[in-house]
Amino acid sequence: MIAKKCQRRQKSQKKPRHLGPLDDSWQERLADVVTPLWRLSYEEQLKVKFEAQKKTLQRLESYLQMLNGVNVTTAAPRSEGLCCFLHPIIPSPVISGYRNKSTFSVNRGPDGNPKTVGYYLGTWRDRNMVCVRSNHLKNIPRKHSQVAQYYEVFLRQSPLEPCLLFHEGGYWRELIAHSTSQGHTMGIITFHPQELRQEELCVQKETVKKFFTKGPGAVCDLTSLYFQESTMTCCSHQQSPYQLLSGEPHIFEDLLGLKIRISPDTFFQVNTAGAEILYWTVGELSGVNSNTILLDICCVTGVIGLSLAQYTSWVLGIELVEQVVEDARWTAAFNGITNCEFHTRRAEKILPQLLKSKEDGQLIVAVVNPAQAGLHYQVVQAIRNCGAIHILVFVSCKPHGETTRNITELQTRRLSGHGSWAQPLRGMWDLPGPGHEPVSPASAGRLSTTAPPGKPSVMEAKEESILSKQGKSALHNATYSRGVKEDES
């Protein structure tokens, strides 16, 4: 019956375009899209990123000056053309195969085969979309490419068609590969159930399990193999649970002396070495001590707060995804951290009450690490209205766009409870990450800092922006740039 369903859907699908065999030109075109600086030496890449970051800061300064009606001034050292000092970039110690997570799509390859696993070239609008294998990309580790290769072998053996467009039917969808420095690898296969009955779904799950545990795919040596039935473009665990087909339910990473538990939908910085130095630098900027409370907003697995727990009196974490919070609680318990608590609610809903309950004279250091959509305006309002917040560190994966809006609101917006405006931006620093992936409009510079005793000093980190609010008015911004275009975000 499954074969008949596939045949009916195939008849309705448009005739595939055969774009030719996979040769060096296709590989180079993909590299130009995913890692556009790959033709340059690493030193030249860093120069390009520095100039791009400088332009972003100049635009932000001009915008703030326009809103404030005054020139942005500072007594601190400046870079030429800026009101602040932008440090040169510190090179990354790892510039190849550093990604710990890769998302592979399924679609027609250059030869027209719809069961090709790789990355997209072209656009749906122009009807020139093609999927090109990504094993030649410098940022993808060999393990991820191996898992993708064997997933493609599996698809080409399966009688079921891939799901290229939801309305055209098909079943097999993308593959996500997670890996850690411990040698753990998690594979997640997304599947559109269409109209299959449960017993038919069970057959497909058993088939893919057998392929990766006893068949050709066993060479991948997956620590965990997950299966998710999804009728949407992106589906959370709450919407459609990840189903463990084989192996361990979690994989683990060592970071800053902590053992971190990672679940299928856990967000984790794609550059582990960069994430480590990023979190330590957040600690440096935050100035936490035994007399402060650390408020970690949008904390995901809680690594920032947990890594600083030994230096602060209490850690409060807020995160929307329940499974991720469970990972944070497990990590805290396993590592013997008891001065912390995590709340699962929208930050804009819980933050006002949480801050009000903590205004007992003890200073609060807040760290915000929002998604690309930025902070909800109610979160910004709660932060501005809380006089106990002594320092704010803003971490952003996209220094332009919504981050610019948030920075502007934190500095210029008059909110209830505060009669004064925040002073203009005073200083910016930057610490970028891997050099082979695309540079965003803000992607260069570094922050030279001294790490806590026994810990590594500054290394290259993922593209992150850090906005530090000193007291009620003085604002400082530190931008961490990796120059990476997130293919999974």
Short mmCIF file of C-alpha atoms in Angstrom, two decimals:
data_model
loop_
_atom_site.label_atom_id
_atom_site.label_comp_id
_atom_site.label_asym_id
_atom_site.label_seq_id
_atom_site.Cartn_x
_atom_site.Cartn_y
_atom_site.Cartn_z
CA MET A 1 0.00 0.00 0.00
CA ILE A 2 2.90 2.34 0.75
CA ALA A 3 4.32 1.79 -2.74
CA LYS A 4 0.96 2.68 -4.33
CA LYS A 5 0.78 5.91 -2.29
CA CYS A 6 4.25 6.84 -3.48
CA GLN A 7 3.32 6.18 -7.11
CA ARG A 8 0.24 8.40 -6.88
CA ARG A 9 2.25 11.25 -5.41
CA GLN A 10 5.06 10.88 -7.93
CA LYS A 11 2.59 11.38 -10.80
CA SER A 12 1.57 14.75 -9.38
CA GLN A 13 5.13 15.97 -8.86
CA LYS A 14 6.79 18.28 -11.36
CA LYS A 15 9.32 16.73 -13.69
CA PRO A 16 12.76 17.07 -12.04
CA ARG A 17 15.36 19.25 -13.66
CA HIS A 18 18.59 17.41 -14.43
CA LEU A 19 21.34 19.89 -13.77
CA GLY A 20 24.31 17.69 -14.58
CA PRO A 21 26.77 15.51 -12.64
CA LEU A 22 28.38 16.55 -9.39
CA ASP A 23 31.75 18.02 -10.25
CA ASP A 24 34.17 20.51 -8.77
CA SER A 25 32.07 23.45 -9.98
CA TRP A 26 29.08 22.35 -7.86
CA GLN A 27 31.29 21.87 -4.83
CA GLU A 28 32.87 25.27 -5.28
CA ARG A 29 29.48 26.93 -5.72
CA LEU A 30 28.28 25.39 -2.46
CA ALA A 31 31.44 26.45 -0.67
CA ASP A 32 30.91 30.00 -1.96
CA VAL A 33 27.44 30.04 -0.38
CA VAL A 34 28.14 28.30 2.93
CA THR A 35 31.73 29.46 3.48
CA PRO A 36 32.22 32.45 1.13
CA LEU A 37 35.63 33.38 2.53
CA TRP A 38 37.18 29.98 1.87
CA ARG A 39 39.25 31.24 -1.07
CA LEU A 40 41.08 33.72 1.16
CA SER A 41 43.89 32.93 3.55
CA TYR A 42 42.80 32.84 7.16
CA GLU A 43 44.63 36.10 7.85
CA GLU A 44 42.74 37.79 5.02
CA GLN A 45 39.45 36.39 6.31
CA LEU A 46 40.04 38.02 9.67
CA LYS A 47 40.69 41.39 8.01
CA VAL A 48 37.40 41.14 6.09
CA LYS A 49 35.53 40.36 9.29
CA PHE A 50 37.17 43.23 11.14
CA GLU A 51 36.06 45.73 8.51
CA ALA A 52 32.52 44.30 8.45
CA GLN A 53 32.30 44.58 12.24
CA LYS A 54 33.58 48.13 12.13
CA LYS A 55 30.85 49.13 9.66
CA THR A 56 28.19 47.60 11.88
CA LEU A 57 29.40 49.58 14.88
CA GLN A 58 29.49 52.77 12.83
CA ARG A 59 25.87 52.26 11.77
CA LEU A 60 24.83 51.58 15.34
CA GLU A 61 26.63 54.68 16.61
CA SER A 62 24.99 56.87 13.97
CA TYR A 63 21.58 55.49 14.82
CA LEU A 64 22.06 56.09 18.54
CA GLN A 65 23.29 59.61 17.94
CA MET A 66 20.23 60.35 15.85
CA LEU A 67 17.88 59.04 18.55
CA ASN A 68 19.66 60.73 21.42
CA GLY A 69 20.26 63.99 19.60
CA VAL A 70 23.82 64.10 20.93
CA ASN A 71 27.21 62.84 19.86
CA VAL A 72 28.39 59.57 21.39
CA THR A 73 31.49 60.39 23.37
CA THR A 74 33.80 58.44 25.64
CA ALA A 75 37.06 58.96 27.47
CA ALA A 76 38.10 55.39 26.72
CA PRO A 77 40.51 54.51 23.87
CA ARG A 78 38.96 54.61 20.40
CA SER A 79 39.47 52.93 17.07
CA GLU A 80 39.72 55.14 13.99
CA GLY A 81 36.24 56.11 12.81
CA LEU A 82 34.57 54.80 15.99
CA CYS A 83 33.67 56.23 19.37
CA CYS A 84 34.94 53.05 20.98
CA PHE A 85 37.86 50.67 20.71
CA LEU A 86 37.52 47.65 18.44
CA HIS A 87 40.18 45.06 19.14
CA PRO A 88 41.86 43.04 16.39
CA ILE A 89 40.65 39.48 15.96
CA ILE A 90 42.33 36.66 17.83
CA PRO A 91 42.72 33.69 15.44
CA SER A 92 40.88 30.49 16.21
CA PRO A 93 43.00 27.49 17.27
CA VAL A 94 40.68 25.29 15.16
CA ILE A 95 39.66 26.38 11.67
CA SER A 96 38.52 23.08 10.09
CA GLY A 97 35.76 20.65 11.02
CA TYR A 98 34.84 22.57 14.16
CA ARG A 99 31.03 22.36 13.95
CA ASN A 100 29.42 20.16 16.60
CA LYS A 101 26.02 20.27 14.86
CA SER A 102 25.09 20.03 11.19
CA THR A 103 21.67 19.95 9.52
CA PHE A 104 21.49 18.16 6.18
CA SER A 105 18.61 18.60 3.75
CA VAL A 106 17.13 16.08 1.32
CA ASN A 107 16.27 17.09 -2.24
CA ARG A 108 17.19 16.65 -5.88
CA GLY A 109 20.89 16.63 -6.58
CA PRO A 110 22.64 17.99 -9.68
CA ASP A 111 21.86 14.66 -11.40
CA GLY A 112 18.14 14.98 -10.60
CA ASN A 113 18.10 12.26 -7.94
CA PRO A 114 15.57 13.39 -5.26
CA LYS A 115 17.30 11.28 -2.61
CA THR A 116 20.40 13.43 -2.28
CA VAL A 117 21.58 14.53 1.17
CA GLY A 118 23.47 17.80 1.53
CA TYR A 119 23.05 21.58 1.48
CA TYR A 120 20.89 23.74 -0.77
CA LEU A 121 21.95 25.87 -3.70
CA GLY A 122 19.51 28.17 -5.47
CA THR A 123 16.03 29.25 -4.39
CA TRP A 124 12.51 27.89 -4.56
CA ARG A 125 11.34 31.14 -6.09
CA ASP A 126 13.68 30.79 -9.06
CA ARG A 127 12.94 27.07 -9.32
CA ASN A 128 16.64 26.26 -9.40
CA MET A 129 16.94 24.57 -6.01
CA VAL A 130 19.50 21.77 -5.95
CA CYS A 131 20.95 19.74 -3.07
CA VAL A 132 24.73 19.30 -3.12
CA ARG A 133 26.70 16.92 -0.93
CA SER A 134 28.72 18.82 1.66
CA ASN A 135 31.59 16.49 2.47
CA HIS A 136 34.08 18.93 0.93
CA LEU A 137 33.15 21.87 3.19
CA LYS A 138 35.94 22.85 5.56
CA ASN A 139 33.67 23.56 8.52
CA ILE A 140 31.92 20.17 8.55
CA PRO A 141 33.60 17.38 10.56
CA ARG A 142 34.18 14.04 8.87
CA LYS A 143 31.85 12.26 11.26
CA HIS A 144 28.91 14.44 10.19
CA SER A 145 29.68 13.89 6.51
CA GLN A 146 29.87 10.15 7.13
CA VAL A 147 26.44 10.06 8.79
CA ALA A 148 24.99 12.13 5.92
CA GLN A 149 26.57 9.82 3.35
CA TYR A 150 25.02 6.70 4.89
CA TYR A 151 21.65 8.39 5.32
CA GLU A 152 21.71 8.97 1.58
CA VAL A 153 22.53 5.27 1.04
CA PHE A 154 19.56 4.37 3.23
CA LEU A 155 17.20 6.70 1.37
CA ARG A 156 18.15 5.23 -1.97
CA GLN A 157 17.37 1.75 -0.67
CA SER A 158 14.02 2.79 0.83
CA PRO A 159 10.80 2.30 -1.20
CA LEU A 160 9.45 5.54 0.30
CA GLU A 161 9.99 8.85 -1.45
CA PRO A 162 11.54 11.88 0.28
CA CYS A 163 9.33 14.78 1.33
CA LEU A 164 10.53 17.63 -0.88
CA LEU A 165 7.37 19.75 -0.61
CA PHE A 166 4.67 19.02 1.96
CA HIS A 167 1.79 19.31 -0.52
CA GLU A 168 3.47 16.85 -2.90
CA GLY A 169 3.73 14.09 -0.32
CA GLY A 170 6.79 12.02 0.49
CA TYR A 171 8.19 10.96 3.83
CA TRP A 172 11.95 11.22 4.49
CA ARG A 173 13.20 14.64 5.48
CA GLU A 174 16.32 16.22 6.96
CA LEU A 175 19.06 14.72 9.10
CA ILE A 176 20.71 16.42 12.09
CA ALA A 177 24.10 15.25 13.34
CA HIS A 178 25.35 16.25 16.79
CA SER A 179 28.84 15.39 17.99
CA THR A 180 30.99 16.13 21.05
CA SER A 181 34.66 16.16 21.94
CA GLN A 182 34.00 12.95 23.87
CA GLY A 183 33.44 11.11 20.61
CA HIS A 184 29.67 10.91 21.03
CA THR A 185 27.46 11.27 17.95
CA MET A 186 23.70 11.72 17.84
CA GLY A 187 21.70 11.33 14.65
CA ILE A 188 18.16 12.73 14.33
CA ILE A 189 16.00 11.79 11.35
CA THR A 190 12.86 13.78 10.57
CA PHE A 191 9.98 11.96 8.89
CA HIS A 192 6.66 13.23 7.53
CA PRO A 193 4.07 10.57 8.46
CA GLN A 194 1.53 11.66 5.81
CA GLU A 195 -1.35 9.14 6.14
CA LEU A 196 0.62 6.12 7.34
CA ARG A 197 -0.90 3.94 10.04
CA GLN A 198 1.01 3.29 13.25
CA GLU A 199 2.03 -0.21 12.20
CA GLU A 200 3.43 1.21 8.95
CA LEU A 201 5.35 3.84 10.87
CA CYS A 202 6.77 1.15 13.14
CA VAL A 203 8.05 -0.71 10.08
CA GLN A 204 9.92 2.36 8.87
CA LYS A 205 11.41 3.06 12.29
CA GLU A 206 12.59 -0.52 12.58
CA THR A 207 14.06 -0.38 9.08
CA VAL A 208 16.15 2.75 9.75
CA LYS A 209 17.18 1.40 13.14
CA LYS A 210 18.40 -1.86 11.61
CA PHE A 211 20.31 0.01 8.91
CA PHE A 212 22.28 2.13 11.44
CA THR A 213 22.82 -0.60 14.05
CA LYS A 214 23.32 -3.80 12.05
CA GLY A 215 23.43 -2.71 8.40
CA PRO A 216 25.85 -0.54 6.38
CA GLY A 217 25.17 2.49 8.60
CA ALA A 218 26.60 0.73 11.65
CA VAL A 219 30.00 2.05 10.60
CA CYS A 220 28.82 5.48 11.80
CA ASP A 221 28.84 4.12 15.38
CA LEU A 222 26.03 6.42 16.52
CA THR A 223 25.74 6.97 20.25
CA SER A 224 22.07 7.92 19.85
CA LEU A 225 19.62 7.52 16.97
CA TYR A 226 16.40 9.54 17.15
CA PHE A 227 13.31 9.66 14.95
CA GLN A 228 10.82 12.52 14.86
CA GLU A 229 7.48 12.55 13.06
CA SER A 230 6.87 16.10 11.93
CA THR A 231 4.24 17.69 9.72
CA MET A 232 5.76 21.16 10.19
CA THR A 233 8.93 22.80 8.96
CA CYS A 234 10.34 22.80 12.48
CA CYS A 235 8.91 20.86 15.39
CA SER A 236 9.85 20.95 19.08
CA HIS A 237 9.89 17.99 21.43
CA GLN A 238 6.68 19.23 23.03
CA GLN A 239 4.94 19.38 19.66
CA SER A 240 6.19 16.02 18.46
CA PRO A 241 8.41 14.00 20.81
CA TYR A 242 11.77 12.74 19.67
CA GLN A 243 11.66 8.94 19.66
CA LEU A 244 14.83 7.09 20.66
CA LEU A 245 15.36 4.20 18.26
CA SER A 246 18.71 3.00 19.59
CA GLY A 247 21.56 3.94 21.89
CA GLU A 248 21.72 6.43 24.76
CA PRO A 249 19.09 9.13 25.36
CA HIS A 250 21.74 11.83 25.73
CA ILE A 251 25.25 12.71 24.68
CA PHE A 252 27.70 14.65 26.84
CA GLU A 253 30.24 17.41 26.46
CA ASP A 254 32.96 18.71 28.77
CA LEU A 255 32.97 22.48 29.02
CA LEU A 256 34.68 24.73 31.57
CA GLY A 257 35.16 21.80 33.92
CA LEU A 258 31.49 20.85 33.76
CA LYS A 259 29.91 17.75 32.27
CA ILE A 260 27.05 19.02 30.09
CA ARG A 261 24.09 16.86 29.07
CA ILE A 262 22.77 17.37 25.54
CA SER A 263 19.30 16.30 24.36
CA PRO A 264 17.97 16.23 20.77
CA ASP A 265 16.59 19.78 20.85
CA THR A 266 19.24 21.29 23.11
CA PHE A 267 20.75 24.51 21.78
CA PHE A 268 24.51 24.45 22.06
CA GLN A 269 27.07 26.79 20.50
CA VAL A 270 28.29 25.16 17.28
CA ASN A 271 31.94 25.87 18.13
CA THR A 272 32.71 24.18 21.45
CA ALA A 273 36.12 25.80 21.95
CA GLY A 274 34.63 29.17 21.04
CA ALA A 275 31.71 28.65 23.42
CA GLU A 276 34.10 27.96 26.27
CA ILE A 277 35.96 31.23 25.91
CA LEU A 278 32.74 33.11 25.23
CA TYR A 279 31.28 31.98 28.55
CA TRP A 280 34.45 32.81 30.44
CA THR A 281 34.50 36.27 28.90
CA VAL A 282 30.87 36.76 29.92
CA GLY A 283 32.05 36.01 33.44
CA GLU A 284 34.81 38.57 33.12
CA LEU A 285 32.42 41.28 31.96
CA SER A 286 29.72 40.43 34.46
CA GLY A 287 31.90 41.01 37.51
CA VAL A 288 29.94 38.48 39.60
CA ASN A 289 31.03 37.93 43.17
CA SER A 290 29.77 36.33 46.36
CA ASN A 291 27.46 39.29 47.00
CA THR A 292 25.62 39.17 43.66
CA ILE A 293 22.77 37.15 42.17
CA LEU A 294 23.27 36.00 38.60
CA LEU A 295 20.11 36.14 36.51
CA ASP A 296 20.51 34.02 33.34
CA ILE A 297 17.70 34.92 30.92
CA CYS A 298 17.12 32.59 27.94
CA CYS A 299 19.62 30.27 29.63
CA VAL A 300 19.04 27.13 27.48
CA THR A 301 21.23 24.41 29.10
CA GLY A 302 22.29 26.87 31.81
CA VAL A 303 26.00 26.65 31.01
CA ILE A 304 26.70 30.36 31.50
CA GLY A 305 25.10 30.49 34.93
CA LEU A 306 26.43 27.12 36.06
CA SER A 307 29.98 27.98 35.00
CA LEU A 308 29.82 31.12 37.17
CA ALA A 309 27.94 29.57 40.10
CA GLN A 310 31.11 29.19 42.17
CA TYR A 311 31.71 32.94 41.99
CA THR A 312 28.21 34.19 42.81
CA SER A 313 25.76 33.70 45.67
CA TRP A 314 22.84 32.38 43.57
CA VAL A 315 21.99 31.58 39.96
CA LEU A 316 18.48 32.07 38.54
CA GLY A 317 17.89 30.60 35.09
CA ILE A 318 14.88 31.25 32.82
CA GLU A 319 14.20 29.16 29.72
CA LEU A 320 11.09 28.34 27.70
CA VAL A 321 11.92 24.77 26.58
CA GLU A 322 11.18 22.22 29.32
CA GLN A 323 13.51 19.50 28.07
CA VAL A 324 16.42 21.94 27.92
CA VAL A 325 15.72 23.04 31.50
CA GLU A 326 15.77 19.38 32.54
CA ASP A 327 19.25 19.15 31.03
CA ALA A 328 20.31 22.24 32.99
CA ARG A 329 19.01 20.76 36.25
CA TRP A 330 20.75 17.45 35.53
CA THR A 331 24.02 19.24 34.77
CA ALA A 332 23.76 21.19 38.02
CA ALA A 333 23.05 18.06 40.07
CA PHE A 334 25.78 15.96 38.42
CA ASN A 335 28.38 18.67 38.96
CA GLY A 336 27.33 19.26 42.57
CA ILE A 337 26.05 22.80 42.02
CA THR A 338 23.37 23.62 44.57
CA ASN A 339 23.14 27.43 44.51
CA CYS A 340 20.92 27.56 41.44
CA GLU A 341 17.32 27.27 40.29
CA PHE A 342 15.74 27.13 36.84
CA HIS A 343 12.29 28.28 35.76
CA THR A 344 10.39 27.12 32.67
CA ARG A 345 8.28 30.03 31.46
CA ARG A 346 8.41 32.84 28.96
CA ALA A 347 10.88 35.40 30.23
CA GLU A 348 8.44 38.29 29.73
CA LYS A 349 5.89 36.50 31.94
CA ILE A 350 8.05 35.48 34.87
CA LEU A 351 10.76 38.14 34.91
CA PRO A 352 8.82 41.04 36.48
CA GLN A 353 7.68 38.92 39.44
CA LEU A 354 11.07 37.23 39.79
CA LEU A 355 12.94 40.53 39.85
CA LYS A 356 10.49 42.06 42.30
CA SER A 357 11.01 39.17 44.71
CA LYS A 358 14.78 39.65 44.56
CA GLU A 359 14.92 43.37 45.24
CA ASP A 360 16.16 42.96 48.81
CA GLY A 361 19.29 45.08 48.56
CA GLN A 362 21.39 42.40 46.90
CA LEU A 363 22.80 43.40 43.52
CA ILE A 364 21.76 41.44 40.43
CA VAL A 365 23.96 40.68 37.44
CA ALA A 366 21.79 39.79 34.42
CA VAL A 367 22.86 37.84 31.34
CA VAL A 368 20.47 37.68 28.38
CA ASN A 369 21.03 35.26 25.51
CA PRO A 370 17.93 35.51 23.29
CA ALA A 371 17.17 33.82 19.99
CA GLN A 372 17.47 35.76 16.73
CA ALA A 373 14.07 37.35 17.37
CA GLY A 374 15.68 39.28 20.21
CA LEU A 375 14.21 40.20 23.59
CA HIS A 376 10.49 40.75 24.05
CA TYR A 377 9.77 44.38 24.85
CA GLN A 378 8.32 43.36 28.22
CA VAL A 379 11.65 41.75 29.14
CA VAL A 380 13.43 44.96 28.21
CA GLN A 381 10.94 46.88 30.33
CA ALA A 382 11.44 44.57 33.31
CA ILE A 383 15.21 44.96 33.07
CA ARG A 384 15.00 48.74 32.83
CA ASN A 385 12.57 48.94 35.73
CA CYS A 386 14.65 46.80 38.09
CA GLY A 387 16.97 49.05 40.05
CA ALA A 388 18.71 46.02 41.56
CA ILE A 389 20.27 45.05 38.21
CA HIS A 390 23.83 46.24 38.52
CA ILE A 391 25.27 44.87 35.26
CA LEU A 392 23.60 43.56 32.11
CA VAL A 393 25.49 41.35 29.66
CA PHE A 394 23.71 40.96 26.31
CA VAL A 395 24.68 37.92 24.23
CA SER A 396 23.37 37.86 20.67
CA CYS A 397 23.94 35.57 17.70
CA LYS A 398 23.09 38.46 15.39
CA PRO A 399 24.60 41.84 16.36
CA HIS A 400 22.50 43.59 13.74
CA GLY A 401 18.72 43.39 13.27
CA GLU A 402 16.76 42.72 16.45
CA THR A 403 19.84 43.13 18.63
CA THR A 404 20.16 46.70 17.41
CA ARG A 405 16.54 47.28 18.38
CA ASN A 406 17.12 45.85 21.85
CA ILE A 407 20.28 47.90 22.39
CA THR A 408 18.40 51.00 21.35
CA GLU A 409 15.52 50.25 23.73
CA LEU A 410 17.89 49.57 26.60
CA GLN A 411 19.58 52.93 26.09
CA THR A 412 16.92 55.36 24.89
CA ARG A 413 13.46 54.12 25.78
CA ARG A 414 11.75 55.83 28.71
CA LEU A 415 9.92 53.17 30.72
CA SER A 416 7.62 53.27 33.71
CA GLY A 417 9.50 53.39 36.97
CA HIS A 418 12.53 55.25 35.57
CA GLY A 419 12.55 58.97 34.95
CA SER A 420 15.96 59.16 33.29
CA TRP A 421 17.37 58.04 29.96
CA ALA A 422 20.24 55.62 29.69
CA GLN A 423 23.45 57.25 28.52
CA PRO A 424 24.73 56.54 24.98
CA LEU A 425 26.94 53.60 24.10
CA ARG A 426 30.36 54.00 25.62
CA GLY A 427 32.54 51.16 24.43
CA MET A 428 32.56 48.08 22.24
CA TRP A 429 34.80 45.06 22.07
CA ASP A 430 34.66 42.00 19.93
CA LEU A 431 35.79 38.39 19.96
CA PRO A 432 34.97 36.40 16.81
CA GLY A 433 35.05 32.75 15.91
CA PRO A 434 35.75 30.35 13.07
CA GLY A 435 37.07 31.95 9.94
CA HIS A 436 35.83 29.73 7.15
CA GLU A 437 32.09 30.37 7.34
CA PRO A 438 30.21 33.39 5.97
CA VAL A 439 30.72 36.76 7.54
CA SER A 440 27.62 38.55 8.71
CA PRO A 441 27.33 42.35 8.74
CA ALA A 442 28.81 42.27 12.24
CA SER A 443 31.68 39.87 12.48
CA ALA A 444 35.09 41.00 13.58
CA GLY A 445 37.28 42.06 16.49
CA ARG A 446 38.14 40.60 19.84
CA LEU A 447 38.19 41.25 23.56
CA SER A 448 41.53 40.72 25.21
CA THR A 449 40.92 39.51 28.71
CA THR A 450 42.51 37.57 31.49
CA ALA A 451 40.62 34.44 32.46
CA PRO A 452 40.15 33.28 36.07
CA PRO A 453 43.14 31.41 37.55
CA GLY A 454 43.77 28.08 35.90
CA LYS A 455 41.40 28.80 33.00
CA PRO A 456 42.20 29.49 29.34
CA SER A 457 42.63 33.06 28.14
CA VAL A 458 40.79 34.57 25.19
CA MET A 459 40.29 32.39 22.11
CA GLU A 460 38.08 32.89 19.11
CA ALA A 461 34.37 32.48 19.77
CA LYS A 462 31.06 32.37 17.99
CA GLU A 463 29.48 35.59 16.78
CA GLU A 464 28.00 37.01 19.95
CA SER A 465 27.22 40.51 21.11
CA ILE A 466 27.56 41.47 24.73
CA LEU A 467 25.92 44.57 26.05
CA SER A 468 26.98 45.50 29.58
CA LYS A 469 24.96 48.00 31.58
CA GLN A 470 26.99 49.49 34.42
CA GLY A 471 24.71 50.84 37.12
CA LYS A 472 21.55 52.51 35.80
CA SER A 473 23.04 54.51 32.98
CA ALA A 474 26.48 53.60 31.66
CA LEU A 475 26.24 51.14 28.79
CA HIS A 476 29.10 49.13 27.38
CA ASN A 477 28.91 46.76 24.44
CA ALA A 478 31.16 43.84 23.65
CA THR A 479 30.54 41.99 20.42
CA TYR A 480 31.69 38.40 19.98
CA SER A 481 31.79 37.48 16.29
CA ARG A 482 32.34 34.17 14.65
CA GLY A 483 31.39 35.35 11.18
CA VAL A 484 29.28 32.23 10.75
CA LYS A 485 26.02 31.83 8.90
CA GLU A 486 24.01 29.38 11.00
CA ASP A 487 22.71 26.79 8.57
CA GLU A 488 20.38 25.32 11.19
CA SER A 489 18.96 28.47 12.69
#
